CSV table of C-alpha atoms and ligand atoms in Angstrom, one decimal:
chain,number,residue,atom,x,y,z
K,1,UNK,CA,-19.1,6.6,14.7
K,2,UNK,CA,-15.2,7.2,13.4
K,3,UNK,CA,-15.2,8.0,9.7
K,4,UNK,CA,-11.7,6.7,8.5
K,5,UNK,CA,-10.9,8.0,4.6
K,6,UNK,CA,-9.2,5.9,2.2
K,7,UNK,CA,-6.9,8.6,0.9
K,8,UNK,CA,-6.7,12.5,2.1
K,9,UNK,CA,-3.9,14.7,1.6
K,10,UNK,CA,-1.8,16.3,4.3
K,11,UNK,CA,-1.5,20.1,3.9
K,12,UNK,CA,-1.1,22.7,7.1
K,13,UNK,CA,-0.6,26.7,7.1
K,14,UNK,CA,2.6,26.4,5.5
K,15,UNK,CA,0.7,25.2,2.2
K,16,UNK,CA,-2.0,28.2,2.6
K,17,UNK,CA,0.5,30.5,3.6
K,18,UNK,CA,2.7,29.9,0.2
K,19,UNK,CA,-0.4,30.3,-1.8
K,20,UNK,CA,-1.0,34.0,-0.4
K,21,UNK,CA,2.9,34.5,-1.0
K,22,UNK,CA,2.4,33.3,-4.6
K,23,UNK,CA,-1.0,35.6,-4.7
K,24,UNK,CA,0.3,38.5,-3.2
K,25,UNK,CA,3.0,38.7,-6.1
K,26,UNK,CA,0.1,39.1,-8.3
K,27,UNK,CA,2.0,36.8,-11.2
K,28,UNK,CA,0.3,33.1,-10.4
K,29,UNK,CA,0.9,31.9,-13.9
K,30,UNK,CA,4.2,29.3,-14.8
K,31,UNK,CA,7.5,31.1,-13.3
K,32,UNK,CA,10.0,31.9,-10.9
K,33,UNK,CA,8.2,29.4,-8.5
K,34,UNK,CA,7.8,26.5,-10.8
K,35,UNK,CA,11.4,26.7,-11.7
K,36,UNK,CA,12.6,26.8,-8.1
K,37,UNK,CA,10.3,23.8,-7.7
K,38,UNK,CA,12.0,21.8,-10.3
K,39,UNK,CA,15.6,22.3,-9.4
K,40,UNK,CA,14.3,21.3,-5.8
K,41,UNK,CA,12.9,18.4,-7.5
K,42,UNK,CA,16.2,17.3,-9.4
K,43,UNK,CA,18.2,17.4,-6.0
K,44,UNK,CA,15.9,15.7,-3.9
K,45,UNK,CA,15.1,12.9,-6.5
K,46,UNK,CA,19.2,12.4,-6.7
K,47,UNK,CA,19.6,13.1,-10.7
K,48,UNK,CA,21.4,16.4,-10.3
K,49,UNK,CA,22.1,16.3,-14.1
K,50,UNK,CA,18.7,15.2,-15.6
K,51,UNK,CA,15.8,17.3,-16.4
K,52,UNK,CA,12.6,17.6,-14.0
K,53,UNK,CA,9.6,19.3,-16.6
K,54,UNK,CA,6.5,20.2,-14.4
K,55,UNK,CA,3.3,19.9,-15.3
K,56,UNK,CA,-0.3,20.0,-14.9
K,57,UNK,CA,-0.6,16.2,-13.7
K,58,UNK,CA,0.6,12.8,-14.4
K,59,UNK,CA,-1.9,12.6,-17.0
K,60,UNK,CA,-0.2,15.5,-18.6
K,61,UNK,CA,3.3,13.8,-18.1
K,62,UNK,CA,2.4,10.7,-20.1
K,63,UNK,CA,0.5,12.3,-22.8
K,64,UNK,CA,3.7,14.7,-23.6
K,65,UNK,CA,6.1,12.1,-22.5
K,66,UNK,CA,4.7,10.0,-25.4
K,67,UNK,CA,4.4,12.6,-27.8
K,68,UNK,CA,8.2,13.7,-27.2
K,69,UNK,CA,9.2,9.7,-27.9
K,70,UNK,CA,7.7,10.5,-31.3
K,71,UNK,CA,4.6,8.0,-30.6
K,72,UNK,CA,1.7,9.1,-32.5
K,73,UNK,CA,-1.1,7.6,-35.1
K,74,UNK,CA,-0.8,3.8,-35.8
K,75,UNK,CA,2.1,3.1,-32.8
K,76,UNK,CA,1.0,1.0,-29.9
K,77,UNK,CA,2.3,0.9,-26.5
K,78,UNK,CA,1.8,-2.2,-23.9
K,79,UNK,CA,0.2,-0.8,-20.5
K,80,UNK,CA,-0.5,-3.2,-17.6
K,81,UNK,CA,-4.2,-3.6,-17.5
K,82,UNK,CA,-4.4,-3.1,-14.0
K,83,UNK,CA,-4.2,1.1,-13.8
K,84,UNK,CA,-5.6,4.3,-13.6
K,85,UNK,CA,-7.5,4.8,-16.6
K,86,UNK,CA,-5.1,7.9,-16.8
K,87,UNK,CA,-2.6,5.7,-18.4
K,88,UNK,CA,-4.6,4.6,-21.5
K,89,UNK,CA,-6.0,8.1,-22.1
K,90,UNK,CA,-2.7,9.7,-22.1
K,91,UNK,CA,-1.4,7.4,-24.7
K,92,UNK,CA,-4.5,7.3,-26.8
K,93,UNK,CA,-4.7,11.6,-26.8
K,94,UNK,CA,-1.5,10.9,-29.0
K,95,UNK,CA,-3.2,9.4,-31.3
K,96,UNK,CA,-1.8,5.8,-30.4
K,97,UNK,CA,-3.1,2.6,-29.4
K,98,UNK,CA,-2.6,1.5,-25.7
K,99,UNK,CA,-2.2,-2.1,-25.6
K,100,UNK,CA,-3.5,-4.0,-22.5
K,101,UNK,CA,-1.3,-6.6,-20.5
K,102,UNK,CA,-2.0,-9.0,-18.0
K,103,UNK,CA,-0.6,-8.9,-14.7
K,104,UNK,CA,1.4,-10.4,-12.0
K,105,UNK,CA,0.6,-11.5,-9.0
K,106,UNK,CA,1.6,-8.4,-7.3
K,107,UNK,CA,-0.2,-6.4,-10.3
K,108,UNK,CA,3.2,-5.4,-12.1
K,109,UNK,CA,2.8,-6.0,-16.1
K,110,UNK,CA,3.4,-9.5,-16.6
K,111,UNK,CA,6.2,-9.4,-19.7
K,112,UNK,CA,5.3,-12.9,-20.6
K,113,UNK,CA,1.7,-11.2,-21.7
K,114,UNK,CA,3.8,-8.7,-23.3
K,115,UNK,CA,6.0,-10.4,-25.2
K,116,UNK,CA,2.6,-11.9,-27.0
K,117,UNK,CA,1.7,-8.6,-27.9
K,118,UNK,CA,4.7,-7.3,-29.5
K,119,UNK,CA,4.2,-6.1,-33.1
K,120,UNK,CA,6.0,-4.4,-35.9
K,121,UNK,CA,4.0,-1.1,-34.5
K,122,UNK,CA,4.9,-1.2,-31.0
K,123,UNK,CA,7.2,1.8,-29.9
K,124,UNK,CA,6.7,1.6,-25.8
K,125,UNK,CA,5.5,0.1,-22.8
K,126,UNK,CA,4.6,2.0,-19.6
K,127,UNK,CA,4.8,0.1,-16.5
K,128,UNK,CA,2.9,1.4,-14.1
K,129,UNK,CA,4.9,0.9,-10.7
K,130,UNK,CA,1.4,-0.6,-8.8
K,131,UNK,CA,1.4,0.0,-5.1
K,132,UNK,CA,5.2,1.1,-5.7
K,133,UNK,CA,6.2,-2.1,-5.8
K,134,UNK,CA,9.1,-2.2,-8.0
K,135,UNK,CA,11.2,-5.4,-8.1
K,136,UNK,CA,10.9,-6.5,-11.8
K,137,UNK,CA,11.2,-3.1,-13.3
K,138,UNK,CA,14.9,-3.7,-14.1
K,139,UNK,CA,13.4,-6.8,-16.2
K,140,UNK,CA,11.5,-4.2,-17.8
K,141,UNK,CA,14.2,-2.4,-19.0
K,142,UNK,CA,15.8,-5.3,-20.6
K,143,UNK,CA,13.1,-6.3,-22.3
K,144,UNK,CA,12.6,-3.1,-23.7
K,145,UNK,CA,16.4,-2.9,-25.1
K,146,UNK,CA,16.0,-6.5,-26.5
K,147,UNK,CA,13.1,-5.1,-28.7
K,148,UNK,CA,14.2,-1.3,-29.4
K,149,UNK,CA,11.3,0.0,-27.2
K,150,UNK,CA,10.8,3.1,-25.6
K,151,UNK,CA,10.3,2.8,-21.1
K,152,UNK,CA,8.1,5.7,-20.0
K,153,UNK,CA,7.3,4.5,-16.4
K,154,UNK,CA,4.4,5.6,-14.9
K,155,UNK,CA,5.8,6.5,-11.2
K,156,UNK,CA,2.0,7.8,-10.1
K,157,UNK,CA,2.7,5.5,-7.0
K,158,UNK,CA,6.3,5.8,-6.0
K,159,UNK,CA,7.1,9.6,-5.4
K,160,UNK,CA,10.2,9.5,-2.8
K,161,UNK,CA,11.4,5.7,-3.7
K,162,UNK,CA,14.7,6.0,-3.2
K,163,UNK,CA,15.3,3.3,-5.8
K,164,UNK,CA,14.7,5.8,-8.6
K,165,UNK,CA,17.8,7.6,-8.7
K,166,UNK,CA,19.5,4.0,-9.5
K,167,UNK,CA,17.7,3.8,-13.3
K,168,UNK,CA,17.5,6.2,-15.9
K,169,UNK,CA,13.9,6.5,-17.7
K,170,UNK,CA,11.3,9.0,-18.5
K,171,UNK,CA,9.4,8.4,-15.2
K,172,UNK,CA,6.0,10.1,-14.8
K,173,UNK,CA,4.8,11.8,-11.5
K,174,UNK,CA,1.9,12.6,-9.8
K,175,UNK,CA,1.1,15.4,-7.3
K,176,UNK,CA,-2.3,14.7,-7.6
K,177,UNK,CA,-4.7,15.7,-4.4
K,178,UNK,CA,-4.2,12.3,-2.7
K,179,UNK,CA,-0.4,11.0,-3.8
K,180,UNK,CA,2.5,11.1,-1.7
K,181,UNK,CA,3.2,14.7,-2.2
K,182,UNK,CA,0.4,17.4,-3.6
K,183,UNK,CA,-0.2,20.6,-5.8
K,184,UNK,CA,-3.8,20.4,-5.6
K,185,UNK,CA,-3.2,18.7,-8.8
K,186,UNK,CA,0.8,18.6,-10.6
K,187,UNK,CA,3.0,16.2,-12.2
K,188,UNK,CA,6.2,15.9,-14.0
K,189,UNK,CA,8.4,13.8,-15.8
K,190,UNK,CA,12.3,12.8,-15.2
K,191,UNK,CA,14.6,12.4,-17.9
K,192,UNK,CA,18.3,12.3,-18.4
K,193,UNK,CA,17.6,12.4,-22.5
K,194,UNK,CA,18.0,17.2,-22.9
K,195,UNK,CA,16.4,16.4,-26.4
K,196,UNK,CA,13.3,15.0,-25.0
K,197,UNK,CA,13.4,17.5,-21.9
K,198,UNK,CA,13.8,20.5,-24.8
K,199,UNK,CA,10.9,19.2,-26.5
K,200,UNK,CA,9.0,18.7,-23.5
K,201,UNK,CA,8.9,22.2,-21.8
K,202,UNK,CA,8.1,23.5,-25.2
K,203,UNK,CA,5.0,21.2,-25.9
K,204,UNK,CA,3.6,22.1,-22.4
K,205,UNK,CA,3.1,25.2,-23.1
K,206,UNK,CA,1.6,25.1,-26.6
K,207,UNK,CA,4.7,24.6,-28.4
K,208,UNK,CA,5.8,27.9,-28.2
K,209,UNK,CA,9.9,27.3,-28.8
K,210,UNK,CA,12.2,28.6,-25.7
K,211,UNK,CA,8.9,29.6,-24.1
K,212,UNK,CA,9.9,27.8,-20.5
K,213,UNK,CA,13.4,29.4,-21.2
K,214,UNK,CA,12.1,33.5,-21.0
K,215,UNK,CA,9.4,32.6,-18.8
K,216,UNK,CA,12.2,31.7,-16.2
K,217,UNK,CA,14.0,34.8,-16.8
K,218,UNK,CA,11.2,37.1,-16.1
K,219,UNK,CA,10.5,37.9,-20.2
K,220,UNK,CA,7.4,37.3,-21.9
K,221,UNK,CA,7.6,35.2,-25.8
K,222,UNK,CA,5.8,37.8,-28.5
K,223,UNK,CA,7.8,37.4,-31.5
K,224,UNK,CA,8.1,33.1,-31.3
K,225,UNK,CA,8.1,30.1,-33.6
K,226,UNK,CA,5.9,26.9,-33.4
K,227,UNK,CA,6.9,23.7,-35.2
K,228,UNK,CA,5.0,21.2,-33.4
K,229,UNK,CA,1.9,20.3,-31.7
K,230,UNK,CA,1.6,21.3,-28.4
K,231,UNK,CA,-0.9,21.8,-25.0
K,232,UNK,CA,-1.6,23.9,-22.6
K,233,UNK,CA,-0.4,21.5,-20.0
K,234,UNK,CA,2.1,23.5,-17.8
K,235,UNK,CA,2.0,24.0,-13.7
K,236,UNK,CA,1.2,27.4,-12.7
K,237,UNK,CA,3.4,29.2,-10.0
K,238,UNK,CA,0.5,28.4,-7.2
K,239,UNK,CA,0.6,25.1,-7.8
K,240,UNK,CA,4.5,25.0,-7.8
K,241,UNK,CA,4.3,26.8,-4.4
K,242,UNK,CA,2.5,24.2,-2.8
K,243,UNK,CA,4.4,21.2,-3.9
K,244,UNK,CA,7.7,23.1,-2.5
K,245,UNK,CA,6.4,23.4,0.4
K,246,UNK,CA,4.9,19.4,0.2
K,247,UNK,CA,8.4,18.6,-0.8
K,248,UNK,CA,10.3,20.4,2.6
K,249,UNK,CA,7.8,18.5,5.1
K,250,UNK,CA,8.1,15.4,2.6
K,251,UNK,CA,10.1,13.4,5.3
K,252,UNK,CA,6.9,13.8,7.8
K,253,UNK,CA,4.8,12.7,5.1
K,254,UNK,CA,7.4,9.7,4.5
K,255,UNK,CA,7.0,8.6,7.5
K,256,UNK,CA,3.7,8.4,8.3
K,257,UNK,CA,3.0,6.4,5.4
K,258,UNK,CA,5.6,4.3,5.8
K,259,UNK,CA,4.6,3.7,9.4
K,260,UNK,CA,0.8,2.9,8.8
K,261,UNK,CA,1.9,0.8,5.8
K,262,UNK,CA,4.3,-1.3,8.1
K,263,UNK,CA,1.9,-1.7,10.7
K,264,UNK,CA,-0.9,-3.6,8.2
K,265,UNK,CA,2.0,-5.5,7.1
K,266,UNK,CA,3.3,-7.0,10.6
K,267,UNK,CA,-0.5,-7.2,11.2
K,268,UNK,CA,-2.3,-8.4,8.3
K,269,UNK,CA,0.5,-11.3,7.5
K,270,UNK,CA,-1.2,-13.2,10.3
K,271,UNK,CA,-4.4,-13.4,8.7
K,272,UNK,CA,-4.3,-16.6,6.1
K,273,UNK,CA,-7.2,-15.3,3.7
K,274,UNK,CA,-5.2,-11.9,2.8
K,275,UNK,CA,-2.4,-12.3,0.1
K,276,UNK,CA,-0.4,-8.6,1.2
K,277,UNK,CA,1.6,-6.8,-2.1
K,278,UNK,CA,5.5,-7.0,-1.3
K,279,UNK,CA,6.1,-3.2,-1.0
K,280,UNK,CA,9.3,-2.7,0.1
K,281,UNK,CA,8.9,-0.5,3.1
K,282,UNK,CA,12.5,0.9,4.2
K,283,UNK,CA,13.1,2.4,0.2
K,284,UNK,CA,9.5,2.8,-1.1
K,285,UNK,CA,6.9,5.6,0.1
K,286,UNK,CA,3.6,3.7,0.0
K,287,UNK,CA,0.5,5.6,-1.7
K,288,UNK,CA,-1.9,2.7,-1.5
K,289,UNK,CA,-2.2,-0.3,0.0
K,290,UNK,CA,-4.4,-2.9,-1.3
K,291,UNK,CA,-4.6,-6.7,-0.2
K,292,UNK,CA,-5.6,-9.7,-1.6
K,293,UNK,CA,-8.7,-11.8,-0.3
K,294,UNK,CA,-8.2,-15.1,-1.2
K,295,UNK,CA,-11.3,-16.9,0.1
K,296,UNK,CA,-13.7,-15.3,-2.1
K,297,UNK,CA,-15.2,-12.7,1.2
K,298,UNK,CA,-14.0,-9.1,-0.8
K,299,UNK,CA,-17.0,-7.6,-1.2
K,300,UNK,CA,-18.0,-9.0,2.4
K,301,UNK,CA,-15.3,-7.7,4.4
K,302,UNK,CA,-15.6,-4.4,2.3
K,303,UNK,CA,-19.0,-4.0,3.7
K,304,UNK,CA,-18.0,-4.6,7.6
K,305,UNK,CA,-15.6,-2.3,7.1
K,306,UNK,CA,-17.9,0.0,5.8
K,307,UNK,CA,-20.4,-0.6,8.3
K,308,UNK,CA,-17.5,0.5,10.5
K,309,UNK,CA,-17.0,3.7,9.4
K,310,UNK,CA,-14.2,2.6,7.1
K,311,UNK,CA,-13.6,3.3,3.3
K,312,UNK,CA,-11.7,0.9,0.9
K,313,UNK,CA,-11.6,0.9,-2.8
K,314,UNK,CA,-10.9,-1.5,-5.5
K,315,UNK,CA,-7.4,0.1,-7.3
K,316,UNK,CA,-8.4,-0.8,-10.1
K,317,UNK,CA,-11.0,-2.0,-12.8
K,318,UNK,CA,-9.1,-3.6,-15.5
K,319,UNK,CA,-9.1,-1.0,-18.5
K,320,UNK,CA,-9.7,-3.3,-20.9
K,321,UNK,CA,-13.4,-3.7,-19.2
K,322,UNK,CA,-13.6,-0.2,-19.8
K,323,UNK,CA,-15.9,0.5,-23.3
K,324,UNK,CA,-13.7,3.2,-25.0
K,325,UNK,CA,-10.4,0.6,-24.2
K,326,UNK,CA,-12.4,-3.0,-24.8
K,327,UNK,CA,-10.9,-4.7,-27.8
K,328,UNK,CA,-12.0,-8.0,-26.3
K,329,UNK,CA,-8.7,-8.8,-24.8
K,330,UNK,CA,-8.7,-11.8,-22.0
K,331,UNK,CA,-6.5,-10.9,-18.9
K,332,UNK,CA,-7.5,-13.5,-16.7
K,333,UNK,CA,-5.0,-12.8,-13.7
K,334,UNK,CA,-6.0,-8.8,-13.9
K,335,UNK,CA,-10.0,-9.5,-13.7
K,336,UNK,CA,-8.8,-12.6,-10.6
K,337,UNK,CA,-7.2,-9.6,-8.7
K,338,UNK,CA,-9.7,-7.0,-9.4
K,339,UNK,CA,-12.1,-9.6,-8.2
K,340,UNK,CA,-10.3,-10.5,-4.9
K,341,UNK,CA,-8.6,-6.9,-4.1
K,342,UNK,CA,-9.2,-4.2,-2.0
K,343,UNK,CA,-7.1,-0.9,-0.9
K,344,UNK,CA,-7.1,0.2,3.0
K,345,UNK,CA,-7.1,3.1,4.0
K,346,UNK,CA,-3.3,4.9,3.5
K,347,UNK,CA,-2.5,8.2,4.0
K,348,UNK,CA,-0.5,10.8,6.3
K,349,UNK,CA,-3.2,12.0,8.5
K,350,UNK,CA,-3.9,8.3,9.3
K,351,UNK,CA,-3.2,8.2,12.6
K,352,UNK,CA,-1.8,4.9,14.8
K,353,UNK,CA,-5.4,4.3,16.7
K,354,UNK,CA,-7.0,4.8,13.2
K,355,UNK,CA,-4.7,2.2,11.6
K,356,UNK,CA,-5.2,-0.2,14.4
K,357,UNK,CA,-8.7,0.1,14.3
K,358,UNK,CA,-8.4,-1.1,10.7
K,359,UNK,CA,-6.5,-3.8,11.3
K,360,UNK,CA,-8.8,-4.8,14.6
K,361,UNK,CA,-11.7,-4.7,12.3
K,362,UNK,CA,-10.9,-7.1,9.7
K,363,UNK,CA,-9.7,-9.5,12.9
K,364,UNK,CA,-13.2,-9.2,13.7
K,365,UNK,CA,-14.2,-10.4,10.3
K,366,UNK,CA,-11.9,-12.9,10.1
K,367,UNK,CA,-12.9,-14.0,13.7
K,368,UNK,CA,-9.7,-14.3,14.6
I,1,PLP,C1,-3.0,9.1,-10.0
I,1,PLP,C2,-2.6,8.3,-11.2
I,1,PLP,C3,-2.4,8.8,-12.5
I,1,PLP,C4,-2.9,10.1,-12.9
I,1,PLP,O1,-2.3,11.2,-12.1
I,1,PLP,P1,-2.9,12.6,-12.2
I,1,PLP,O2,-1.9,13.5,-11.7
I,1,PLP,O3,-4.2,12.6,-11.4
I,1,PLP,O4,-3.2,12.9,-13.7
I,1,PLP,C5,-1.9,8.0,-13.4
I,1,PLP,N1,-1.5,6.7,-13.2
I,1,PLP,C6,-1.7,6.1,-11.9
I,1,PLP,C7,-1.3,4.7,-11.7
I,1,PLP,C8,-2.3,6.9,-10.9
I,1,PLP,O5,-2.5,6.4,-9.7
């Protein structure tokens, strides 16, 4: 019977054979390789004067990114319910409380919900760019600057948009095993702000001032300073050597997401029961690619899929369900789409028979 993955990542002998490169050196930890990586990162994301800081995931991105803001004990900042519990963590290792927001339709944080939860403690939000669909994140911004708040965007979903280079955040990134490009596991953050970018390759590597700085040049820090907390969150030069090489075969792995993503689209818009998410397919670089089933059958079709040797997943609980995050918050529209969603299977080794098979199997369900 076929066996069709939800998510897998794409890596061929160029991936192994820069890992042996990087081995063979014998000096694996964060280096030449990683710095190479970022100014690969800051041409190709089109911010050839911001600051790329790599690190050990996304996770890692947010948790510094909001320590750098100078969030900490007693701040809040609003997070759309409907993430990775990744999101919440991060924010709450600072010591702050991550506020849960309702969602949109198309599971972007609804600002509306936000709004209501403003208080004289909030510093941030962090909108989670869900299924890379972007369209109200401008909106974002501005509400933001009307209430003197911090935007660190989780971009988890949206490596290669080509709509980032048009705003200018902290924006979070994931190289995690199955997003759109890989480092077994990586992440780092954008930023035009050099303060926050100074303060950030410091705290990812235990604080240690200028420590990013020597390491680039080859020199090891013994006689160093420490003036704030920091983590051992940095990207190690294997790591770095992998996502390069992710990063020069990136317009392959584009393209075959794009592809599959377009094909459910022209397919699955037929089928009256699915509600589809509006990902922009010419500028975004889809990583999942959930649907909506309106007429109650989810859980059904999820189980004649799996019958057919096809895996899906529900992207995501709410966090707010979640103990360590319940505060007894109501977010009706996020538990309506948690209720109703489910994510097909996306990713570049997804190949055109695969993907029609998909969409030929939930036709058969639909009995259409
Ligand atoms: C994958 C993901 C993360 C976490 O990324 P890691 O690199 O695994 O830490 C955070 N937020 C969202 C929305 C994600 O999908």
């Amino acid at each position: 019977m076929k066996r069709i993955k939800l998510s897998a990542a794409w890596f061929s002998e160029q991936e192994a054979d820069a890992v042996a490169r990087v081995m063979k050196t014998g000096s694996v930890s964060m280096g030449r390789e990683t710095q190479q990586f970022e100014s690969e990162l800051l041409s190709f994301l089109g911010k050839p004067d911001a600051h790329v800081i790599c690190v050990h995931s996304c996770t890692a991105a947010l948790l510094l990114a909001t320590q750098a803001c100078g969030i900490g004990a007693g701040d809040e900042v609003l997070i759309p319910t409907l993430t990775f519990v990744a999101t919440f963590q991060a924010v709450k290792a600072c010591g702050a409380v991550p506020v849960p927001c309702d969602v949109t339709d198309d599971g972007f944080i609804d600002l509306s919900d936000a709004a209501e939860s403003l208080t004289s403690r909030t510093k941030a939000i962090m909108p989670v760019l869900y299924a890379g669909c972007d369209s109200r994140i401008y909106d974002v911004y501005q509400f933001a600057e009307a209430n003197n708040l911090r935007v660190i965007e989780d971009a988890a979903h949206c490596f290669g948009d080509e709509n980032i280079a048009n705003r200018d955040g902290i924006m979070c990134f994931s190289f995690d095993p199955i997003k759109n490009i890989s480092c077994g596991d990586g992440g780092c953050i954008l930023t035009s702000d050099s303060a926050i970018a100074k303060k950030l390759a410091d705290m990812r590597l235990l604080g240690v001032i200028g420590d990013t700085e020597r390491r680039y040049s080859g020199q090891r820090s013994w006689d160093f300073d420490v003036t704030e907390q920091g983590w051992r969150l940095h990207m190690n030069d294997i790591a770095a050597a992998i996502g390069r090489t992710q990063l020069a075969r990136f317009p392959q792995i584009r393209e075959r997401r794009r592809r599959s993503a377009k094909m459910y689209m022209k397919a699955l818009s037929a089928i009256s029961e699915l509600q589809l998410f509006p990902i922009n397919t010419e500028t975004a670089v889809p990583h999942i690619f959930p649907i909506i089933v309106k007429d109650g059958s989810r859980d059904g079709l999820q189980a004649f899929l799996a019958e057919a040797g096809i895996e899906t997943g529900v992207q995501y609980k709410p966090t707010h369900l979640l103990s360590y995050f319940d505060m007894g918050y109501d977010l009706p529209n996020a538990v309506r789409l948690y209720e109703s969603m489910l994510s097909l299977p996306l990713h570049p080794l997804l190949s055109d028979n695969d993907g029609q098979y998909v969409i030929d199997t939930i036709f058969r369900f639909f009995r259409k």
